[in-house]
mmCIF file with all atom_site columns, C-alpha atoms in Angstrom:
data_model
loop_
_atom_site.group_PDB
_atom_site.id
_atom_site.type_symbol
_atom_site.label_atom_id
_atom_site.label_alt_id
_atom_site.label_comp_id
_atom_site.label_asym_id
_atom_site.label_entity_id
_atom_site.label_seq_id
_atom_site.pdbx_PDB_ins_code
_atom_site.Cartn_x
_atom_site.Cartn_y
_atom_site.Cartn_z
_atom_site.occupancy
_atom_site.B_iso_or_equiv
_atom_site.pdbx_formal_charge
_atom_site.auth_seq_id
_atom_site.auth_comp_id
_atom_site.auth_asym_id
_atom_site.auth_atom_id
_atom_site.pdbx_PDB_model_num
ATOM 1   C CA . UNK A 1 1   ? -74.715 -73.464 35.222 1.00 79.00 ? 1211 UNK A CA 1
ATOM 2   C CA . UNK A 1 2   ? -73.106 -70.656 32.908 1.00 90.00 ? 1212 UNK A CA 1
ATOM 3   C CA . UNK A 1 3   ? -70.594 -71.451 29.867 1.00 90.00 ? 1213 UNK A CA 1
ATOM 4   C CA . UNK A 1 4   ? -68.259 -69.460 27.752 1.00 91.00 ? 1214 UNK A CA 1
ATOM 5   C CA . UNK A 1 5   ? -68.185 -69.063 23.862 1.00 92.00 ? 1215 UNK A CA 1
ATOM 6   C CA . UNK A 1 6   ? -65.887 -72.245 22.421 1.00 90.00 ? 1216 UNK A CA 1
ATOM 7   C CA . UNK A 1 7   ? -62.580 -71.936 21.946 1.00 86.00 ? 1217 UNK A CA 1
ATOM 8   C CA . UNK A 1 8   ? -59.451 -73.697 19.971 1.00 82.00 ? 1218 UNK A CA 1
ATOM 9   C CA . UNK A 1 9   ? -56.424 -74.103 22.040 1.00 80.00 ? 1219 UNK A CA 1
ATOM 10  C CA . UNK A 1 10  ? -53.315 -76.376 21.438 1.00 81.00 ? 1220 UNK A CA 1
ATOM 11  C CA . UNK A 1 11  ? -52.269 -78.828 23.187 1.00 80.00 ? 1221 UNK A CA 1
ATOM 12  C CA . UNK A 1 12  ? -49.590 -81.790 22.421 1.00 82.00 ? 1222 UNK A CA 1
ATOM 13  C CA . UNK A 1 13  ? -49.354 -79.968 18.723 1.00 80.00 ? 1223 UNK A CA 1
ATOM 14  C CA . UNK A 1 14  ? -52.679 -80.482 18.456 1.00 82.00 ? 1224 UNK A CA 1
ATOM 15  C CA . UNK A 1 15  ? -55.593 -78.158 18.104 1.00 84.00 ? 1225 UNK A CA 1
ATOM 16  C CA . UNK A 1 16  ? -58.335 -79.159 20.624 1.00 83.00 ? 1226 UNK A CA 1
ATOM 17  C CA . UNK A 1 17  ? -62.260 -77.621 20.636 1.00 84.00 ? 1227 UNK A CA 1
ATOM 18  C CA . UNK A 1 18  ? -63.014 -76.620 24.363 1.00 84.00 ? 1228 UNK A CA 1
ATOM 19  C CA . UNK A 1 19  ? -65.417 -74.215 26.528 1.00 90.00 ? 1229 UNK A CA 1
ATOM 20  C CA . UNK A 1 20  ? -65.245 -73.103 29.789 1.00 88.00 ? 1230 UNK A CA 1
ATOM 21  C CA . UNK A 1 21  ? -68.438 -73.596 32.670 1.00 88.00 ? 1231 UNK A CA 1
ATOM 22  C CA . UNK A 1 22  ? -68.505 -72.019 35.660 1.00 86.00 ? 1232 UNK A CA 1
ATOM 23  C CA . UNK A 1 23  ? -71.522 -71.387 38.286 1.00 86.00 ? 1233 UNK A CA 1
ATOM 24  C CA . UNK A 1 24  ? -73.302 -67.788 38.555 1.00 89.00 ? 1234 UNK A CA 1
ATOM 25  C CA . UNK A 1 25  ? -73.095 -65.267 41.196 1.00 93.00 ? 1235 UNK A CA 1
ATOM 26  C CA . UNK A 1 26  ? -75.669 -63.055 42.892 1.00 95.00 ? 1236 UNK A CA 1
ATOM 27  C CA . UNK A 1 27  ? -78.524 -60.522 41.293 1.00 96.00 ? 1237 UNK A CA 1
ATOM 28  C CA . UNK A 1 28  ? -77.499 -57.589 41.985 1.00 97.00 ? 1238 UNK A CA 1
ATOM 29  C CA . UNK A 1 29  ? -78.005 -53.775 41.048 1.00 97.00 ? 1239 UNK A CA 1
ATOM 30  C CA . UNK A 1 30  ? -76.311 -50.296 39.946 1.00 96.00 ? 1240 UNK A CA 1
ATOM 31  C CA . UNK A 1 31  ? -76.412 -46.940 41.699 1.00 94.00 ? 1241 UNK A CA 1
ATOM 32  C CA . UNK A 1 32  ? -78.943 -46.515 38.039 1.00 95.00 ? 1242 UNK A CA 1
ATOM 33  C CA . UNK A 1 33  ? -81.390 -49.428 39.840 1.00 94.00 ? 1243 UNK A CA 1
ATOM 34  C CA . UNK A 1 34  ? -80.297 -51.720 37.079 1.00 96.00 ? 1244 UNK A CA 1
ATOM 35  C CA . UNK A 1 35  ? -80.438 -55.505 36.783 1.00 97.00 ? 1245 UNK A CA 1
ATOM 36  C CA . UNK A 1 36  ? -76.780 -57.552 36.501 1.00 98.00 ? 1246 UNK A CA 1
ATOM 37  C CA . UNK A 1 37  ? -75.423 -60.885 37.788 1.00 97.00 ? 1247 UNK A CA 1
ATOM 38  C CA . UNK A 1 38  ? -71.946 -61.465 39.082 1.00 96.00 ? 1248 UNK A CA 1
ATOM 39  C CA . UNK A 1 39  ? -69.706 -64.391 36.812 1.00 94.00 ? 1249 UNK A CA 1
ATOM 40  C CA . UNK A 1 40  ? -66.144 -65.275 37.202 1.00 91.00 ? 1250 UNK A CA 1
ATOM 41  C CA . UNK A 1 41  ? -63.943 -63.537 34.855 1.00 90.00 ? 1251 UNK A CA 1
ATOM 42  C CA . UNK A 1 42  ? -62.025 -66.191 34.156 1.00 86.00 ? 1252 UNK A CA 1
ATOM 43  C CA . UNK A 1 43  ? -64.746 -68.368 33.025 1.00 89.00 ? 1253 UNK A CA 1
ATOM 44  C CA . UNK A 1 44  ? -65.600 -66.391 29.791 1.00 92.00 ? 1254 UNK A CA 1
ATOM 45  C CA . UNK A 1 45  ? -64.168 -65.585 26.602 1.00 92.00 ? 1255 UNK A CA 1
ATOM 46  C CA . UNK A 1 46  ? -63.226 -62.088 25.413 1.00 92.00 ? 1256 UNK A CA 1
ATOM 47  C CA . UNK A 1 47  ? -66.414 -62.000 23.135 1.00 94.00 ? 1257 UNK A CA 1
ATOM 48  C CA . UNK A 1 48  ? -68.098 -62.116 26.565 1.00 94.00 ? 1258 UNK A CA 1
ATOM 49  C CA . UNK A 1 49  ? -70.964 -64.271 25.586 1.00 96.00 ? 1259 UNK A CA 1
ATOM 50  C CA . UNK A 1 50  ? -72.983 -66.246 28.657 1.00 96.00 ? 1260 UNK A CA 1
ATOM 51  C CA . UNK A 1 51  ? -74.321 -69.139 27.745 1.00 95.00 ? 1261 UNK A CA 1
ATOM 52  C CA . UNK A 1 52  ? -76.963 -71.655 29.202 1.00 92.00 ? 1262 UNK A CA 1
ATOM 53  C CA . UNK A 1 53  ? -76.293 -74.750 29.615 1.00 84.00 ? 1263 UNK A CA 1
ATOM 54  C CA . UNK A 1 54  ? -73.428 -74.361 27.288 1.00 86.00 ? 1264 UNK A CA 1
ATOM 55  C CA . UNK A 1 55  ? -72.515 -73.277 23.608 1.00 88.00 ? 1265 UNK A CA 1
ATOM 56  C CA . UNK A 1 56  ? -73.254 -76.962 21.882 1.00 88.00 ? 1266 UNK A CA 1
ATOM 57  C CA . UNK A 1 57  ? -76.650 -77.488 23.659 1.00 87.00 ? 1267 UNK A CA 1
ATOM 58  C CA . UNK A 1 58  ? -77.731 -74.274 24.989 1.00 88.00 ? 1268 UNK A CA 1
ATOM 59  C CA . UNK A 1 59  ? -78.039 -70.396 24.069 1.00 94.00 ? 1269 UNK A CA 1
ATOM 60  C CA . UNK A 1 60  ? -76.729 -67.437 24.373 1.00 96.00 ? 1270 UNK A CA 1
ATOM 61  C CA . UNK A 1 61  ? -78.622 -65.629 27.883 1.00 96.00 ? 1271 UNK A CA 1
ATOM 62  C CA . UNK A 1 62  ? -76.297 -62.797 28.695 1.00 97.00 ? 1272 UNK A CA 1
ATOM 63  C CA . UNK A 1 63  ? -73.343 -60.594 27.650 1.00 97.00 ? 1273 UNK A CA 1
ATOM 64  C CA . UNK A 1 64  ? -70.271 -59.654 30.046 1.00 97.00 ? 1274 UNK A CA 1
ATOM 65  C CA . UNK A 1 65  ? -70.597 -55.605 30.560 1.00 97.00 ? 1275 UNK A CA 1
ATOM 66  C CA . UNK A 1 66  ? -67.850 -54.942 33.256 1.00 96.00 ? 1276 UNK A CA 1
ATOM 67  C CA . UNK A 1 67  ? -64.880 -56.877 35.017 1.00 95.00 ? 1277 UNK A CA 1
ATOM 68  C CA . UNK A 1 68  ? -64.068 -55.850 38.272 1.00 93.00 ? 1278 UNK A CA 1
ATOM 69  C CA . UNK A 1 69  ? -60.176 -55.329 38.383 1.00 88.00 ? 1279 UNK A CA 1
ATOM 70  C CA . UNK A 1 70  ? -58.018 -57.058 40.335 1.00 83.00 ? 1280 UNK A CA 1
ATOM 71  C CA . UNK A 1 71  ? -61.154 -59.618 41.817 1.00 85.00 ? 1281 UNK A CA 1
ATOM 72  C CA . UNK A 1 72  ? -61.755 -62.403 39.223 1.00 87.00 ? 1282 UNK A CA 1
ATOM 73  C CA . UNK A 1 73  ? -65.564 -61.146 39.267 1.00 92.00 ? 1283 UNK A CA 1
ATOM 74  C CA . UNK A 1 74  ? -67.620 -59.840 35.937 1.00 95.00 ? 1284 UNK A CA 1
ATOM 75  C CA . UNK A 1 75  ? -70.846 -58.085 35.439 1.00 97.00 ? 1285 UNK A CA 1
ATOM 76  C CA . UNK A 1 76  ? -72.763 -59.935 33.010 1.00 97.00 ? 1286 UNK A CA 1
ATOM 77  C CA . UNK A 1 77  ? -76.363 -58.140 31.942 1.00 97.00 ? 1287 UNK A CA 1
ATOM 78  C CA . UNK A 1 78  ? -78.621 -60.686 30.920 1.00 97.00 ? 1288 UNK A CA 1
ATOM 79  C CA . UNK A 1 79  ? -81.648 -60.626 28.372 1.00 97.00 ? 1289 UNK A CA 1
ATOM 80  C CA . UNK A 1 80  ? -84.443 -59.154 28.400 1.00 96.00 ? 1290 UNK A CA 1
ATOM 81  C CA . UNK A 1 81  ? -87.439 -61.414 29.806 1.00 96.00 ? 1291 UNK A CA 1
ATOM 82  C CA . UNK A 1 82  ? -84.928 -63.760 32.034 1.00 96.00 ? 1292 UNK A CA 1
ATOM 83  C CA . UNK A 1 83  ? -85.661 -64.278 35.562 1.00 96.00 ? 1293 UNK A CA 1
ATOM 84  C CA . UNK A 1 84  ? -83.382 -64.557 38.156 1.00 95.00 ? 1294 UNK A CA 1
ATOM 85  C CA . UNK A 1 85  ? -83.493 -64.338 42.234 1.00 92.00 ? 1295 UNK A CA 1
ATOM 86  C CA . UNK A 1 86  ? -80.895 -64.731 45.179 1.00 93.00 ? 1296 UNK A CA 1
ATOM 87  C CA . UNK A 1 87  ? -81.771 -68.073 46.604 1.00 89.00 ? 1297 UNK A CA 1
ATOM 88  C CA . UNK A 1 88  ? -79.930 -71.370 46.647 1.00 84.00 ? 1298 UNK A CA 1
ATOM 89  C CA . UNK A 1 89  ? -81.296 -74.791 45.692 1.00 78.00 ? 1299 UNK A CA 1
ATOM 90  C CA . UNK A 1 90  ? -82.900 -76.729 48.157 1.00 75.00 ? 1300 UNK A CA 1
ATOM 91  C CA . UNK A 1 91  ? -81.932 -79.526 50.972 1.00 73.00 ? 1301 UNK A CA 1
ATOM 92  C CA . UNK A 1 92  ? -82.778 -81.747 53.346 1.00 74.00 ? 1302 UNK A CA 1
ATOM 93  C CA . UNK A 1 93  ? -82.157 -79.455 55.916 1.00 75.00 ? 1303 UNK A CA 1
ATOM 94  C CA . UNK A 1 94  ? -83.807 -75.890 53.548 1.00 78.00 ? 1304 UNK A CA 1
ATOM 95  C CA . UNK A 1 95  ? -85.874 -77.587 51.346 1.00 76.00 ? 1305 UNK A CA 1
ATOM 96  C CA . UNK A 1 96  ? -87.224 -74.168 50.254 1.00 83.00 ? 1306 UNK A CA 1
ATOM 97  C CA . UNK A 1 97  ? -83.510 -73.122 49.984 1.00 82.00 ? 1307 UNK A CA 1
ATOM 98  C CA . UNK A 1 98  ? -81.976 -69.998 51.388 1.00 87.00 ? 1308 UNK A CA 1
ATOM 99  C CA . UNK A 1 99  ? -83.127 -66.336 50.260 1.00 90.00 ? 1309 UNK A CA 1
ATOM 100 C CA . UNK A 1 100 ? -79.814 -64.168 49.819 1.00 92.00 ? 1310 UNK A CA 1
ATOM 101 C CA . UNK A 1 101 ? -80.472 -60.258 50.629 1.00 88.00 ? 1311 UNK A CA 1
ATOM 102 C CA . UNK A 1 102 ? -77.937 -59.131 52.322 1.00 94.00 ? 1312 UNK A CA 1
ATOM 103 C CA . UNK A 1 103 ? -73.512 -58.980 51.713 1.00 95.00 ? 1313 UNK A CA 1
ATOM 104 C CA . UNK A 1 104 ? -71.744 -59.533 54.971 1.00 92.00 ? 1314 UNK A CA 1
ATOM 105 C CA . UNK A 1 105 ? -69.075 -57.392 55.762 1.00 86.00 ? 1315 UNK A CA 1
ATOM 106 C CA . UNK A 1 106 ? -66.255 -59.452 55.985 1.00 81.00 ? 1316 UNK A CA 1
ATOM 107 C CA . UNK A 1 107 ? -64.920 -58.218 59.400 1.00 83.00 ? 1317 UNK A CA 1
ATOM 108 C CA . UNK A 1 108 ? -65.897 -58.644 62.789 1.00 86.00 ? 1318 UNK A CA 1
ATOM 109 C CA . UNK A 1 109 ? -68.392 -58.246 64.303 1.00 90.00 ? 1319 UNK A CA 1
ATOM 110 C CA . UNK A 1 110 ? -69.689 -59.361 61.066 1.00 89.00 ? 1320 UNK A CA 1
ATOM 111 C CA . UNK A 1 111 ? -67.833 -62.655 60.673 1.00 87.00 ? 1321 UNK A CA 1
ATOM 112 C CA . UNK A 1 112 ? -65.876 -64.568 63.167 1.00 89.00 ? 1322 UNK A CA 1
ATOM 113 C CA . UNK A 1 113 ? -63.306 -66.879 62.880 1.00 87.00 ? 1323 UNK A CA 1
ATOM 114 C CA . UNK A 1 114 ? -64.442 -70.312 62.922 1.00 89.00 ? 1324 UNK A CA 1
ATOM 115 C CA . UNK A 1 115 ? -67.773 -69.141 61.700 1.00 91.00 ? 1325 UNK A CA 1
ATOM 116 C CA . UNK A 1 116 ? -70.071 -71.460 59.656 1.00 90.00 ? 1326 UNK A CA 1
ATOM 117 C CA . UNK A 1 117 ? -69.902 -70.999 55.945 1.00 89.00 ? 1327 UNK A CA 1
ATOM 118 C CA . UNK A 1 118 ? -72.143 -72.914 53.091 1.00 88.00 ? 1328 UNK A CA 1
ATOM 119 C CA . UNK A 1 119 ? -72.054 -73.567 49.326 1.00 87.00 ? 1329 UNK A CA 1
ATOM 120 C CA . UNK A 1 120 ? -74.879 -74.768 47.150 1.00 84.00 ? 1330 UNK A CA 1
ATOM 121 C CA . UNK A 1 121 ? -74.576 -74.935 43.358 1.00 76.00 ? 1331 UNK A CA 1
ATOM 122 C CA . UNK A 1 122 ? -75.073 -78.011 40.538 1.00 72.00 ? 1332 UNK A CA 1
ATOM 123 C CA . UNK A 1 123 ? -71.380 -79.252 40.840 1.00 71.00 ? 1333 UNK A CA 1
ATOM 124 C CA . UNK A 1 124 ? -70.446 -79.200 44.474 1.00 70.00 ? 1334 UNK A CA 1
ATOM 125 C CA . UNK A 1 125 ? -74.206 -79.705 45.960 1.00 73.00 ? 1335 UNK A CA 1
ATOM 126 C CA . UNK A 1 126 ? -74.881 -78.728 49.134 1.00 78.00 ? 1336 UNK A CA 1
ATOM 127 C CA . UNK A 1 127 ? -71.593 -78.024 51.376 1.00 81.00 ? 1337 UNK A CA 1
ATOM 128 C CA . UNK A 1 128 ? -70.351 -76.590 54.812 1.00 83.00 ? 1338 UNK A CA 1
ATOM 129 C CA . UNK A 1 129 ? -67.593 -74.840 55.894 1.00 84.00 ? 1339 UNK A CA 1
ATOM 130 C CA . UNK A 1 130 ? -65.387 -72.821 58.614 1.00 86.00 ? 1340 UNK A CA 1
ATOM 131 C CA . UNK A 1 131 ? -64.048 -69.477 58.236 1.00 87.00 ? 1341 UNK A CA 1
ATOM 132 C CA . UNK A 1 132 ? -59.744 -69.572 58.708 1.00 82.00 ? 1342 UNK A CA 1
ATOM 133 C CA . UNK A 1 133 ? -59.013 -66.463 58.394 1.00 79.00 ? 1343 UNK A CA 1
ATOM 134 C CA . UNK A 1 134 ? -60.476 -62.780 57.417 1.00 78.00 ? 1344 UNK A CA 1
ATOM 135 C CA . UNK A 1 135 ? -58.611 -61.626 54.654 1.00 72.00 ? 1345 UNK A CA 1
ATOM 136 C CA . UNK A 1 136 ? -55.727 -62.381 52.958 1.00 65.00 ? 1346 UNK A CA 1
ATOM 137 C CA . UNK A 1 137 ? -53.533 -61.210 49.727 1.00 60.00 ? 1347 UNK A CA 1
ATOM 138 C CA . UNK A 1 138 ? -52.464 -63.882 47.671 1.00 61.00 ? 1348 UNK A CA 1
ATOM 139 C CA . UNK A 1 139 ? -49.203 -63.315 45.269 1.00 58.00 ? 1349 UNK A CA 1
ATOM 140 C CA . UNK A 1 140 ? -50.316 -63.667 41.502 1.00 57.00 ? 1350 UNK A CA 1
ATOM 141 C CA . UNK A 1 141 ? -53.721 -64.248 42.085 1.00 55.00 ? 1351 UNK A CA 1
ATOM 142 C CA . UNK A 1 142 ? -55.176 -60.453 42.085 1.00 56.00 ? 1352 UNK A CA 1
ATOM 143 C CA . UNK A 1 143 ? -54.821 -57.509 44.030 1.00 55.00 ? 1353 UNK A CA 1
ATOM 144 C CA . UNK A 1 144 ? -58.310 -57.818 46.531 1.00 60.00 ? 1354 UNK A CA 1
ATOM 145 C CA . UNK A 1 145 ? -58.761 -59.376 50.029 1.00 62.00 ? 1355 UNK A CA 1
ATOM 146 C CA . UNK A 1 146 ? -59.760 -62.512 50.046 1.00 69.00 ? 1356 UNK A CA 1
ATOM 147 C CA . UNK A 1 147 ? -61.690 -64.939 52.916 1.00 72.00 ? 1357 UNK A CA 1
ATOM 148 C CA . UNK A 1 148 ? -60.106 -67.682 53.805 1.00 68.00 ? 1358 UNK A CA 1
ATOM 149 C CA . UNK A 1 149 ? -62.176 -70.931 54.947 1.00 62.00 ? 1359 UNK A CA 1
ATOM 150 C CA . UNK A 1 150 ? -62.118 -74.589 55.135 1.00 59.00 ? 1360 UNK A CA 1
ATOM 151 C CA . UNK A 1 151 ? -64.422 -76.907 53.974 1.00 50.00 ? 1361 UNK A CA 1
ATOM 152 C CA . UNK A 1 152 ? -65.721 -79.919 56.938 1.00 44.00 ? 1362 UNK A CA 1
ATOM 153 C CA . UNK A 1 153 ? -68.188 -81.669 55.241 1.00 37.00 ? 1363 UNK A CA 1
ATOM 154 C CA . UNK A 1 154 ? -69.916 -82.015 51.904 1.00 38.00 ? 1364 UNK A CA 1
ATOM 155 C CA . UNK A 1 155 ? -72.854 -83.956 51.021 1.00 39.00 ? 1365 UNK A CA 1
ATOM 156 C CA . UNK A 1 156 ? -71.530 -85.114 47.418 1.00 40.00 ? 1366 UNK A CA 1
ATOM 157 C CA . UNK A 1 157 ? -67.973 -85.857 48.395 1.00 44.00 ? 1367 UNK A CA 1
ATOM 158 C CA . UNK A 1 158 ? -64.650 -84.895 50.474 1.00 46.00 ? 1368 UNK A CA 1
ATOM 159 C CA . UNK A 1 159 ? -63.741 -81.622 48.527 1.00 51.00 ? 1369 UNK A CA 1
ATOM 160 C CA . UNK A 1 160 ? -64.852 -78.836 46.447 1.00 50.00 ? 1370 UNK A CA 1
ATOM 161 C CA . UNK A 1 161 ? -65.699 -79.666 42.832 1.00 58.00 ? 1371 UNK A CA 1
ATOM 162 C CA . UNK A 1 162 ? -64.141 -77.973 39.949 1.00 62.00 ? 1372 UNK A CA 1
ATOM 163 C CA . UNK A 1 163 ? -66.218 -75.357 38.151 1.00 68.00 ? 1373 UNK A CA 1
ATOM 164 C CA . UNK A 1 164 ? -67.733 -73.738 41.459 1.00 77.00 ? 1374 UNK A CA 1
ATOM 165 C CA . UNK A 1 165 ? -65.833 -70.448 40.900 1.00 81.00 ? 1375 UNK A CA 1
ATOM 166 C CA . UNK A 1 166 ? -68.206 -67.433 40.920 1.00 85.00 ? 1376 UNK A CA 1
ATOM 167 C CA . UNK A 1 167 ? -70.579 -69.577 43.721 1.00 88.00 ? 1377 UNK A CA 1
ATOM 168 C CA . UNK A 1 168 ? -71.870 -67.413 46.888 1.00 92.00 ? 1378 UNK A CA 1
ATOM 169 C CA . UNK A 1 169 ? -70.477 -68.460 50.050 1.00 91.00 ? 1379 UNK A CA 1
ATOM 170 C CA . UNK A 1 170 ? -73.247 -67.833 52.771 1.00 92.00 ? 1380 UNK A CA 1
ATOM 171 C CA . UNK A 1 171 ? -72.569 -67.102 56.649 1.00 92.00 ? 1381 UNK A CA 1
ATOM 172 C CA . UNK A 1 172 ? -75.630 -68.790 59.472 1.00 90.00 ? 1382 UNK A CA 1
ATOM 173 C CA . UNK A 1 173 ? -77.710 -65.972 58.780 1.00 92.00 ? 1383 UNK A CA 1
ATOM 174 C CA . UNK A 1 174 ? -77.229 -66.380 54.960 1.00 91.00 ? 1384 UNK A CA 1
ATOM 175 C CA . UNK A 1 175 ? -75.770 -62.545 54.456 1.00 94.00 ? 1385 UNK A CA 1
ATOM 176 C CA . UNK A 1 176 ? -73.150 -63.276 50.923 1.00 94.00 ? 1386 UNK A CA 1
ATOM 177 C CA . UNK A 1 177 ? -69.445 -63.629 52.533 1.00 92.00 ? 1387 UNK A CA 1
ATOM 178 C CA . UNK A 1 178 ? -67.481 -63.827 49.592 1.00 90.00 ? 1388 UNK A CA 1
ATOM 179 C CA . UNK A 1 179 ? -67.380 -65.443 45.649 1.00 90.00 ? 1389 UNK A CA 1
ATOM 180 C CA . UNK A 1 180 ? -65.682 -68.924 45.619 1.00 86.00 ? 1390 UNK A CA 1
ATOM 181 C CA . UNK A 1 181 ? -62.330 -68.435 43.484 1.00 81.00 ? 1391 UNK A CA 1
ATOM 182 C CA . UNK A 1 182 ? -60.328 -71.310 44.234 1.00 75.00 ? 1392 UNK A CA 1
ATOM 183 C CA . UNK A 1 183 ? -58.684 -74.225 46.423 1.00 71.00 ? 1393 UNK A CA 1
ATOM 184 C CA . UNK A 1 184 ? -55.088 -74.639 47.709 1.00 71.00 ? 1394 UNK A CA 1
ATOM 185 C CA . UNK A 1 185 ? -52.871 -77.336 45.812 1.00 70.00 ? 1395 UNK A CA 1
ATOM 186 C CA . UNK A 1 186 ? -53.460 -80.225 48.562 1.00 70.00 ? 1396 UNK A CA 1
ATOM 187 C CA . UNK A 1 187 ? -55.400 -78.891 50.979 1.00 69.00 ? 1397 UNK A CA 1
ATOM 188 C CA . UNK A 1 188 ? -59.147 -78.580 51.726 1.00 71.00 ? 1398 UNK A CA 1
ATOM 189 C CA . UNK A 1 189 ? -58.150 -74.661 52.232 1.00 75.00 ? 1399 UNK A CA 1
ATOM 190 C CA . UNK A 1 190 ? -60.298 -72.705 49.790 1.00 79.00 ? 1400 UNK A CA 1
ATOM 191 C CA . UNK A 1 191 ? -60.532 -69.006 49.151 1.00 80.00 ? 1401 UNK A CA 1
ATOM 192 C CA . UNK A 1 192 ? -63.836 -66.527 48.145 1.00 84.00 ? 1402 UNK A CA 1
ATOM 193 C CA . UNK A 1 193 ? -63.100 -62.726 46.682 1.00 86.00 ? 1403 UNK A CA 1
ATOM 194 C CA . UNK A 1 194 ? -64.603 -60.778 49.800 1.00 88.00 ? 1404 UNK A CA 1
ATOM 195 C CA . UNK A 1 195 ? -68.552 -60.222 48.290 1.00 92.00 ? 1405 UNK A CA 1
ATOM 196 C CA . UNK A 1 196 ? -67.618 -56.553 50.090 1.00 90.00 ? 1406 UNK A CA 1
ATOM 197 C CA . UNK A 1 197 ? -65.696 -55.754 46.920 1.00 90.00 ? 1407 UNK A CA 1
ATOM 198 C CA . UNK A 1 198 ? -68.614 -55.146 44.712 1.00 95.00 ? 1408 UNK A CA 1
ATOM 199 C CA . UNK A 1 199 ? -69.461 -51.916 47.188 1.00 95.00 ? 1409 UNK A CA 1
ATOM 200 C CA . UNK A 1 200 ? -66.167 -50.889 46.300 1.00 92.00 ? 1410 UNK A CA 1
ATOM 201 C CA . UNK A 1 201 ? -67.801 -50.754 42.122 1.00 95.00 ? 1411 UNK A CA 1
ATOM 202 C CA . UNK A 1 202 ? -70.686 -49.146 42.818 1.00 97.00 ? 1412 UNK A CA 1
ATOM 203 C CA . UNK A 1 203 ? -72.995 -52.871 43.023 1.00 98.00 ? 1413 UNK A CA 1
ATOM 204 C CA . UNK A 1 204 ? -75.535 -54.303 45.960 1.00 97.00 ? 1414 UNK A CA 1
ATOM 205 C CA . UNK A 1 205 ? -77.406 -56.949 46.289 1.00 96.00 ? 1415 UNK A CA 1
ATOM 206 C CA . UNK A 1 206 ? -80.951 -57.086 44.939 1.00 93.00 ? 1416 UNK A CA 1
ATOM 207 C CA . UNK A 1 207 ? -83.540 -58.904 46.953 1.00 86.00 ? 1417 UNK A CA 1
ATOM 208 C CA . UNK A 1 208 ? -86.337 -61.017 45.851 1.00 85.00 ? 1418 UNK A CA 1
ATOM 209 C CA . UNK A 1 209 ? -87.467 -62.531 42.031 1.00 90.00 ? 1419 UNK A CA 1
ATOM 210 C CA . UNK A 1 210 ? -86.350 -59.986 39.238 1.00 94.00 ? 1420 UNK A CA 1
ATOM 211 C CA . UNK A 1 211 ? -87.205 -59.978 35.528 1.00 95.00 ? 1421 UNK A CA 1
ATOM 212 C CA . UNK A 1 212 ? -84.409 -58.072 33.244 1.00 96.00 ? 1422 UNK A CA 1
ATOM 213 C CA . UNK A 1 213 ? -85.405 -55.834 30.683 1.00 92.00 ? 1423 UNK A CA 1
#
C-alpha cells in the first residue's frame, strides 16, 4: 500500500485536505543492475514522495526518479535498507503466494485469448480473470498498448476495487502480463499497461528478495 504527499484541492468552493493511495508494482532493475519499483504515475504528487502506509500515519520510503511516457507507470527508487521481492500475498489456493520472475510478452504464443489472469493486492484481495483481447489503444488515456481482460470471479466481491492501479496482473504460469490501470464505466472490462513496455525503457524484472542501497 503506497500513498502520495497531501494535497489541497477545491471542491464546492471549498478547500479540501486529500492524498492519493495506490498499490506497488514489480522490483525491477536498470541496464546499471540497479534496484527500482514500478508505481502508477497518477497516484503521486509532483514532489514525488512514496509514502508507507500514507502521509498522516506513515513515512516517507521512496522518491519517484522516472515516468514512463505515454504508460501511466513511474520508477520510484526506494531507501536505502528497504526490502522488497516479486511475490504476491498468500491464499487458500498459494498459501506461500506466487514468486514473479519473469514479464510475459503480451502476444501469442505468449498469451492467448481467454487465458487465465490473477490479481492479488490489499484492496481487491485475491482475484481471477480472462484475457479479451491483446492490445488495444485507448483515446485520451495514453499512447501504449494495453491488455484487455475481464474479471470472473473475486474472492472479496463482484468487481475490482478502487486504488489497485499499478497491481501486477499474472498469467497460469505467473510471468507479469501487464500493470492494472483501470475499469470501463459499467462493465467488469478492465485494462493493464502491457508489463512489455518497461523493455521498451531500458527495465526487467528482478528475481528473488532484494535490499536497496
Amino acid at each position: 500500500m503506497l500513498s502520495s504527499s497531501v494535497c489541497t484541492i477545491i471542491r464546492n468552493g471549498e478547500s479540501e485536505i486529500f492524498f492519493k493511495t495506490t498499490t506497488s508494482g514489480i522490483l525491477v532493475t536498470n541496464q546499471k543492475g540497479k534496484l527500482f519499483i514500478t508505481i502508477a504515475t497518477y497516484g503521486f504528487e509532483d514532489d514525488g514522495l512514496v509514502y508507507h502506509l500514507n502521509p498522516h500515519k506513515g513515512t516517507v520510503i521512496g522518491r519517484v526518479i522516472e515516468n514512463l511516457l505515454g504508460t501511466d507507470i513511474s520508477i520510484a527508487r526506494l531507501n536505502s535498507g528497504l526490502q522488497y521481492v516479486n511475490k504476491t500475498f498468500g491464499t487458500y489456493a498459494e498459501p506461500d503466494g506466487i514468486q514473479m520472475n519473469r514479464i510475459s510478452p503480451a502476444y501469442p504464443p505468449h498469451l492467448q485469448v481467454y487465458n487465465a489472469l490473477s490479481m492479488n493486492n490489499p484492496f481487491s484481495g485475491s482475484c481471477k480473470g480472462v484475457t479479451m483481447a491483446l492490445g488495444a489503444i485507448i483515446a485520451g488515456k495514453g499512447d501504449k498498448g494495453y491488455v484487455a481482460y475481464e474479471w470472473s470471479f473475486f474472492e472479496n466481491g463482484d468487481k475490482p476495487v478502487d486504488r489497485s492501479c499499478g497491481s501486477p496482473i499474472l498469467d497460469a504460469e505467473g510471468k507479469v502480463v501487464g500493470l492494472f490501470r483501470f475499469k470501463t464505466a459499467d462493465s467488469s472490462l478492465c485494462l493493464s499497461v502491457s508489463a512489455m513496455e518497461l523493455w521498451e525503457f531500458g527495465y526487467d524484472i528482478c528475481s528473488g528478495e532484494q535490499s536497496f542501497t
